[in-house]
Structure formats: structure tokens, C-alpha cells
CSV table of C-alpha atoms and ligand atoms in Angstrom, one decimal:
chain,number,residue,atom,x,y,z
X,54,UNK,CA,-11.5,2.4,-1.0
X,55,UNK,CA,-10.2,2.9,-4.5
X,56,UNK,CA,-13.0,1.5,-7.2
X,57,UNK,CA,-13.5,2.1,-10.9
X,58,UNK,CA,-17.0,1.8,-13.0
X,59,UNK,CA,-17.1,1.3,-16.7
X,60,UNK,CA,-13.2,2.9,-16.8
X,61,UNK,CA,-12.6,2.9,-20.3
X,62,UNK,CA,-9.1,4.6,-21.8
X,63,UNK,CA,-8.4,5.0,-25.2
X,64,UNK,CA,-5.4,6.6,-26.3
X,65,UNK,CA,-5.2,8.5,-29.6
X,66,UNK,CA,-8.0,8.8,-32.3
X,67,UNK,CA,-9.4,7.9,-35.4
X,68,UNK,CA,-7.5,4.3,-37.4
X,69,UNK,CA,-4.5,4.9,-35.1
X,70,UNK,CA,-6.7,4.8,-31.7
X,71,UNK,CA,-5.9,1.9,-28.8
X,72,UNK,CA,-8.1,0.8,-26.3
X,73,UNK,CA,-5.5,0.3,-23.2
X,74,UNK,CA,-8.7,-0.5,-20.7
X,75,UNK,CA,-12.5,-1.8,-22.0
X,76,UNK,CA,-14.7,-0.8,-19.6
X,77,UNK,CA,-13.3,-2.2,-16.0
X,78,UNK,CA,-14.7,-2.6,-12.8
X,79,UNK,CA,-12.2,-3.0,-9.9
X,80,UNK,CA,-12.5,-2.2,-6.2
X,81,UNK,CA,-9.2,-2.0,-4.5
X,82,UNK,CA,-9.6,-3.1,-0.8
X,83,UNK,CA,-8.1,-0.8,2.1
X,84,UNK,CA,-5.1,-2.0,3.9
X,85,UNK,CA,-4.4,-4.5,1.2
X,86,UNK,CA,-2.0,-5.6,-0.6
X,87,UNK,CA,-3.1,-5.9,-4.3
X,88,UNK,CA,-1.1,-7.2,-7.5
X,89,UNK,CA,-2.4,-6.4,-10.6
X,90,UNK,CA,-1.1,-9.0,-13.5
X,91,UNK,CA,-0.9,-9.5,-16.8
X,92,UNK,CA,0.9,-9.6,-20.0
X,93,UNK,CA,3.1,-6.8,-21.6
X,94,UNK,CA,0.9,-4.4,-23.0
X,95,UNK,CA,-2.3,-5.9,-21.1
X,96,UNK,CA,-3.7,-2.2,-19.5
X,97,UNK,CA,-1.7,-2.4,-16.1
X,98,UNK,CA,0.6,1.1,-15.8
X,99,UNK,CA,-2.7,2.6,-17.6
X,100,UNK,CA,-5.3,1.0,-14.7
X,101,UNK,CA,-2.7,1.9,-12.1
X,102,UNK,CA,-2.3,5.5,-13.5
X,103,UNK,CA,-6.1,6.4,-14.3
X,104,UNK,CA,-6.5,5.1,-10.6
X,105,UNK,CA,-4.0,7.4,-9.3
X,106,UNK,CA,-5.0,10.4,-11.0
X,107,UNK,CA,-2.1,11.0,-13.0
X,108,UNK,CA,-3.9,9.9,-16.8
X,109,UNK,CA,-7.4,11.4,-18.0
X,110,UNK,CA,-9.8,8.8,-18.8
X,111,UNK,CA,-12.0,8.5,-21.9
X,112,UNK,CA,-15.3,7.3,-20.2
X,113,UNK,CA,-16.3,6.1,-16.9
X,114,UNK,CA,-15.7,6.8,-12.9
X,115,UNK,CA,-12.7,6.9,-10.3
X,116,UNK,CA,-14.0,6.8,-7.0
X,117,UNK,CA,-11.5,7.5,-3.7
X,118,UNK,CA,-13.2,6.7,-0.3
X,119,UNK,CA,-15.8,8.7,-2.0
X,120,UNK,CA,-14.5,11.2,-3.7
X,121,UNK,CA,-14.8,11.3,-7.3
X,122,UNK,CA,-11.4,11.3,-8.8
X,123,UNK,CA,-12.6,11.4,-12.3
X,124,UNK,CA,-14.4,14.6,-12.3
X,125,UNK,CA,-11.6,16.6,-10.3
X,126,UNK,CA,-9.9,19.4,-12.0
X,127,UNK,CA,-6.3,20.0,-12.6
X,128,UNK,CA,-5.6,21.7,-9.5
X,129,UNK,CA,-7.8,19.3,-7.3
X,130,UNK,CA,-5.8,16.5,-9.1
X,131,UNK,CA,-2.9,18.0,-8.3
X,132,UNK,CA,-3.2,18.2,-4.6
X,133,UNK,CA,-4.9,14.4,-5.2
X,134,UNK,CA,-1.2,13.4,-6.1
X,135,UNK,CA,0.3,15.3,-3.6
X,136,UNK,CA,-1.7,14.6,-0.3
X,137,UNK,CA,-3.3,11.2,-0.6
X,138,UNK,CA,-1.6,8.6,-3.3
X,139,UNK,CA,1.9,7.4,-2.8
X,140,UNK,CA,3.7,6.3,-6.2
X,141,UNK,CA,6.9,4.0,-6.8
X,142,UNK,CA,8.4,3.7,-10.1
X,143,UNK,CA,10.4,0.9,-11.8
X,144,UNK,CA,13.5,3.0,-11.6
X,145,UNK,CA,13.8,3.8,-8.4
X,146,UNK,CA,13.6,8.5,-10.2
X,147,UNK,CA,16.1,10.0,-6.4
X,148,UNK,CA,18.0,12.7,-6.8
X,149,UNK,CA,21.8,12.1,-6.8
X,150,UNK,CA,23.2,14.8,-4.8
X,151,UNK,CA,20.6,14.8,-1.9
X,152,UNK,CA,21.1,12.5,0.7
X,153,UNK,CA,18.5,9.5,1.5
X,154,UNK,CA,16.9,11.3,4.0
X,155,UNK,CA,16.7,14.3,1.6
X,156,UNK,CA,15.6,12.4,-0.8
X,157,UNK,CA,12.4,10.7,1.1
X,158,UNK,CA,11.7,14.3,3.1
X,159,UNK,CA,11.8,16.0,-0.9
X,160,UNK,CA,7.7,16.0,-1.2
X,161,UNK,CA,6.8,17.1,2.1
X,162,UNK,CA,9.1,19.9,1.9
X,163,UNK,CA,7.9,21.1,-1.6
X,164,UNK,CA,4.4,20.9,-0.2
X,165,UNK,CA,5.4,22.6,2.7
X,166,UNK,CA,4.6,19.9,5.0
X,167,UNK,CA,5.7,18.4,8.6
X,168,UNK,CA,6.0,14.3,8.4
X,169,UNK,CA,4.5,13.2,11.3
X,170,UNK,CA,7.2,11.9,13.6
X,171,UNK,CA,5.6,8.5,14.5
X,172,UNK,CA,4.6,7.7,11.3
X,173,UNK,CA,8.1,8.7,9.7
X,174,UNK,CA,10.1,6.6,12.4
X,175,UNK,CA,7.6,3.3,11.9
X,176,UNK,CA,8.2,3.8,7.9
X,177,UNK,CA,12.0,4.2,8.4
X,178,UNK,CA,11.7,1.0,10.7
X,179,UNK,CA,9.9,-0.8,8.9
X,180,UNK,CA,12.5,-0.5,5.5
X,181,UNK,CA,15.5,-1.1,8.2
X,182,UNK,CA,17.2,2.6,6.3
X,183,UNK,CA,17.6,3.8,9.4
X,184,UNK,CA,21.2,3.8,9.1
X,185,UNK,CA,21.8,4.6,5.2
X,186,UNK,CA,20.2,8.4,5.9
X,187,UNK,CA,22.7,10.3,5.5
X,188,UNK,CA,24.3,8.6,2.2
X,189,UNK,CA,23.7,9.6,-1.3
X,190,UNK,CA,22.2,7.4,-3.8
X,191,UNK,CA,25.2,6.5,-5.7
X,192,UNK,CA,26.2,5.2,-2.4
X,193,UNK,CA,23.6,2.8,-1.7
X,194,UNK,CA,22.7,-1.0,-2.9
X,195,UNK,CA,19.7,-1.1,-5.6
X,196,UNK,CA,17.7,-2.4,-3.6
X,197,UNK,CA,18.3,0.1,-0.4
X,198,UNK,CA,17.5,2.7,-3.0
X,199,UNK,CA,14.0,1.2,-3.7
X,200,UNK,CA,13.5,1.3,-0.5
X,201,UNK,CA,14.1,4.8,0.2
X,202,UNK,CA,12.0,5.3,-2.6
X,203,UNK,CA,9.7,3.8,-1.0
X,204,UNK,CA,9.9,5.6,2.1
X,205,UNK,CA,9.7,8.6,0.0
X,206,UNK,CA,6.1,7.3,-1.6
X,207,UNK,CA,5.1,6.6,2.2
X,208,UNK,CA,5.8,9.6,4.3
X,209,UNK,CA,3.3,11.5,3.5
X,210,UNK,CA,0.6,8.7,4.6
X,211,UNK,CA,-0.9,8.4,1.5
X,212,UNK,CA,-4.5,6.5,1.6
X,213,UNK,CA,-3.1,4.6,-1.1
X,214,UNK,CA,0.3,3.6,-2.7
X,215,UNK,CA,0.3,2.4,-6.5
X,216,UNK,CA,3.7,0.5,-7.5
X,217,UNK,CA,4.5,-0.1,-11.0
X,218,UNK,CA,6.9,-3.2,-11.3
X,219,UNK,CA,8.9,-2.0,-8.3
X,220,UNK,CA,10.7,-5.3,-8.1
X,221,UNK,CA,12.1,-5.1,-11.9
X,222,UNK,CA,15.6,-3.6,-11.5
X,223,UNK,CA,16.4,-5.4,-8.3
X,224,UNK,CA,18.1,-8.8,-7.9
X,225,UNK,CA,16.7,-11.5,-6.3
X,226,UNK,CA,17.3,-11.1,-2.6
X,227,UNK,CA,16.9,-7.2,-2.5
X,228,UNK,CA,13.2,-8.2,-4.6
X,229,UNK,CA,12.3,-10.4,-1.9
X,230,UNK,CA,12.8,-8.1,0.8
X,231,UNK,CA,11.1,-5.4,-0.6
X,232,UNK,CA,7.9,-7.5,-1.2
X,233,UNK,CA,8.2,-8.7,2.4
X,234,UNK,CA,8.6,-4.8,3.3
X,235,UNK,CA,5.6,-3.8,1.3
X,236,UNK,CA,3.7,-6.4,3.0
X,237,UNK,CA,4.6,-5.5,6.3
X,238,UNK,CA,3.3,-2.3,5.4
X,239,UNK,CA,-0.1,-3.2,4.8
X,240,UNK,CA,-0.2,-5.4,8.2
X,241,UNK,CA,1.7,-3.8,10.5
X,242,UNK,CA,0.4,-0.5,9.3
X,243,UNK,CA,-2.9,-0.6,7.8
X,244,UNK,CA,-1.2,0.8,4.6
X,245,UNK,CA,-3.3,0.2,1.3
X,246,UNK,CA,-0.6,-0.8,-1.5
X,247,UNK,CA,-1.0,-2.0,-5.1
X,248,UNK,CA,1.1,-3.5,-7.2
X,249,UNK,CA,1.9,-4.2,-10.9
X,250,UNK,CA,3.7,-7.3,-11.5
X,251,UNK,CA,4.6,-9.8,-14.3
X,252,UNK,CA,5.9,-12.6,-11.4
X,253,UNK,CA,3.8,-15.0,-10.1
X,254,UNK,CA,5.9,-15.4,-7.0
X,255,UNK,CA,6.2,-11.7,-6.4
X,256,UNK,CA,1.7,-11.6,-6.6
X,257,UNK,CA,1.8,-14.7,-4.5
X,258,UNK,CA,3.5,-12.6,-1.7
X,259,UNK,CA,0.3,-10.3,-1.7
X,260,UNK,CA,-3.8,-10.6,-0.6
X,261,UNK,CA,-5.5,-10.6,-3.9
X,262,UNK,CA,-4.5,-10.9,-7.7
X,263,UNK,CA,-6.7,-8.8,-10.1
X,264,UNK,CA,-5.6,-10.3,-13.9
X,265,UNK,CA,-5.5,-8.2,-16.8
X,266,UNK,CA,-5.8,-9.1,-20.9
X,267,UNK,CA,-6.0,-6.7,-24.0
X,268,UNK,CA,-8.1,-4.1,-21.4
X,269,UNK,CA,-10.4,-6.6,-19.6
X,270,UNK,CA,-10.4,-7.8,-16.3
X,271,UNK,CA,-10.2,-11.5,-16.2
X,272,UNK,CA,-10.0,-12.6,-13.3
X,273,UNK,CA,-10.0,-11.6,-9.2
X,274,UNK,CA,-8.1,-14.1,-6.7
X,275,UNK,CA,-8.0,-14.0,-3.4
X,276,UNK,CA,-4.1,-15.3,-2.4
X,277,UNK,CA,-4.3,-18.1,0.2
X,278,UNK,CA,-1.2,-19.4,1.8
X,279,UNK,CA,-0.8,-22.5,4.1
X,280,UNK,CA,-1.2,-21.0,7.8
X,281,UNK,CA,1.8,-20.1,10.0
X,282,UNK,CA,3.5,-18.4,6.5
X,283,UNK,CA,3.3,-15.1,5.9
Q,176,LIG,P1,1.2,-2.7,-19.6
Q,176,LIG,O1,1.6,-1.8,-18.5
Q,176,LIG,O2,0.3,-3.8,-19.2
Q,176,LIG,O3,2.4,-3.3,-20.3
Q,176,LIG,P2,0.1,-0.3,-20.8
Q,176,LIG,O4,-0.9,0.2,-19.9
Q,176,LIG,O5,1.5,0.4,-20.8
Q,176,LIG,O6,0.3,-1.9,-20.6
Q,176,LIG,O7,-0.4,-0.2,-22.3
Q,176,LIG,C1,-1.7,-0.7,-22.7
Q,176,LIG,C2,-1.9,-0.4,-24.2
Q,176,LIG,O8,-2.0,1.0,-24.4
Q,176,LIG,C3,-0.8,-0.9,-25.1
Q,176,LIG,O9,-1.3,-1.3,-26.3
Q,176,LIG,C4,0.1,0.3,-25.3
Q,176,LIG,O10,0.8,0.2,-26.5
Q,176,LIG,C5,-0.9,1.4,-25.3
Q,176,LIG,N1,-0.4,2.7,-24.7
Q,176,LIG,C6,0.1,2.9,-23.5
Q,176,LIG,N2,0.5,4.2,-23.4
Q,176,LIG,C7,0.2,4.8,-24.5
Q,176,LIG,C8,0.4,6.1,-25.0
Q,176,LIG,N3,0.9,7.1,-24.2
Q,176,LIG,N4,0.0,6.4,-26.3
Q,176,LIG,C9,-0.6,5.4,-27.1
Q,176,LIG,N5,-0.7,4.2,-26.7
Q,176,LIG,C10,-0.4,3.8,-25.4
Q,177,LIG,MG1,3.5,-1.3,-17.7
């Protein structure tokens, strides 16, 4: 679905250069959830953004579902970002005096689009905002704003939805239930999600852990959980 050959990325030049990714291989499964892991500094927002088309590479291919993401121009990349790839930040970035609803509806609108109605109720569901629609952010918990941040990152149906530390400004209980949620979303509804995250409880809650260090890959897990549990 989303796969990467040879994806180098170095950032600056000359003595001061960094090599944030060394030549990785990844395949990101379709209606999967995927963490990626590793320590601070380790390549992850860089693999997550090369993948999503919002970073130029140095070397090496981006393939989605067979497209090639890495030779697109700037106004292929552009409707890229806007059509197929869903993104959720650390901080949860809504816009204080639109409502919830507002908030989640702000893309399609700007790219004069029509959520689809199904989809857009099951998303709603699905995050239980149903009833927080009409408030502003300032009026919601942290964790109901991730969510509608979420929902935001969703409606569009993106093919894939790239997470960077979602969890990290939420408490403990909202975490959880937003890692169940983003679950739910790649069973219940085929959605394709992956996920940057330093927690090892938060990557046990998903399908398959790819591990990061200095710009390598080091590892791909597939999670296994005792049967009956989620
Ligand atoms: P992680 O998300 O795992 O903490 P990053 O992908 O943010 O890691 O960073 C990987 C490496 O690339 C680090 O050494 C970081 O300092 C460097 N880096 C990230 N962004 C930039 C940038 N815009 N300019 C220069 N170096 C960067
Ligand atoms: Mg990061």
C-alpha cells in the first residue's frame, strides 16, 4: 500500500549534514495498524513525513498503491496531501473559533468537497463526538479534541492516515481511548493508520511494530495478543 526503496534523507550539506533515514525499506500494510518506534531523534517524524509527501527526499522511492510519490511535482503533491493521506499532529493544530464540526468539515470545504454522508456518520460514531459538534475547542476535554482532530484527518477517506505521537498531550484514560478508536478504525473500517510512538503499551495496541535507530530499520514485529483481547 505505502512502501519505500532505498529512502535515504539527509538534511543540510557539507560538515553540518545529518542523515535522518539510511537507506530504508518499509512496506506499510493496508487496513493496518502500524507503530513506528524508536528513540528521540531515531528517523520517525522524518519516515512518517517523506511517506506522506510532505518532506523531499535525498535518494530513493515512495510508492502509493502504485503511484510514485517520490517523483510527483509540487502541485501533484499537493493534491497527494489533500485527497488521499490523512495526518494527526501531536498538538491536536483546530481552530479556536470554529466549532468541532467546523473544525473536522475545514478541509473538505477548502477543497471544495462533499464528505460522503456514510462515511462521515461511521467516523463521527466511531469517535462517540457525536454530541460535542457544535462546541468550540476551548470547550472540549484534550482528549475530545484529539479526536475531532482525528475526525478531521478521516473525513476525507484518506487511503492512509500518518499519526505523529498522537497520544503525547493526552492523559492516560483519554490515550487509551484514542488508541482503541484508531484501532477500531482499521477493523471496523478497513482504514490504513500509522503511528509514531515512544510507548510500548501504546505499539502493543496496534498490528505490527516497525523499529527505528540513527536512520535504520531494525526491526519488524508482528503484535500478537492472547485471543478473545482486542
Ligand atoms: P524522531 O522523530 O525520531 O525524534 P526526527 O525524524 O525528527 O527524529 O529527526 C531525525 C534526525 O534528523 C535528528 O538527528 C534530527 O536532529 C534531524 N532533523 C530533523 N529535522 C531536521 C531539520 N529540519 N533540519 C536538520 N536536521 C533535522
Ligand atoms: Mg518526532
Amino acid at each position: 500500500m505505502v512502501s519505500a526503496r532505498n529512502l535515504t534523507k539527509v538534511y543540510g550539506r557539507g560538515s553540518g549534514a545529518v542523515t535522518a533515514l539510511d537507506s530504508v525499506n518499509v512496506d506499510i500494510a493496508r487496513a493496518r495498524f502500524t507503530a513506528i518506534m524508536g528513540p528521540s531523534g531515531s528517523g520517525k517524524s522524518t519516515l512518517m513525513h517523506c511517506l506522506a509527501g510532505l518532506d523531499s527526499i535525498t535518494s530513493g522511492e515512495i510508492m502509493l498503491d502504485g503511484d510514485m510519490v517520490s517523483s510527483m511535482n509540487q502541485r501533484r503533491l499537493t493534491r497527494l496531501r489533500r485527497e488521499r493521506i490523512g495526518f494527526i499532529f501531536q498538538s491536536f493544530n483546530l481552530l479556536p473559533t470554529l466549532s468541532a464540526e467546523e473544525n473536522i468539515l475545514l478541509p473538505q470545504r477548502l477543497a471544495h468537497r462533499k464528505p460522503q454522508r456514510d462515511w462521515y456518520d461511521a467516523v463521527i460514531s466511531t469517535l462517540g463526538i457525536g454530541d460535542r459538534l457544535s462546541h468550540r475547542p476551548h470547550e472540549l476535554s484534550g482528549g475530545q479534541q484529539q479526536r475531532v482532530a482525528v475526525a478531521r484527518a478521516l473525513v476525507g477517506r484518506p487511503e492512509v492516515v500518518f499519526a505523529d505521537e498522537p497520544t503525547g498531550a493526552l492523559d492516560t484514560a483519554s490515550a487509551a481511548a484514542l488508541l482503541e478508536t484508531l484501532a477500531g478504525m482499521c477493523e471496523r473500517l478497513g482504514q490504513t493508520v500509522v503511528m509514531v510512538t515512544h510507548d510500548e503499551q501504546a505499539a502493543a495496541t496496534t498490528n505490527r511494530i516497525i523499529r527505528l535507530r540513527d536512520g535504520h530499520i531494525t526491526g519488524v514485529e508482528a503484535v500478537r495478543r492472547p485471543a478473545g483481547t482486542r
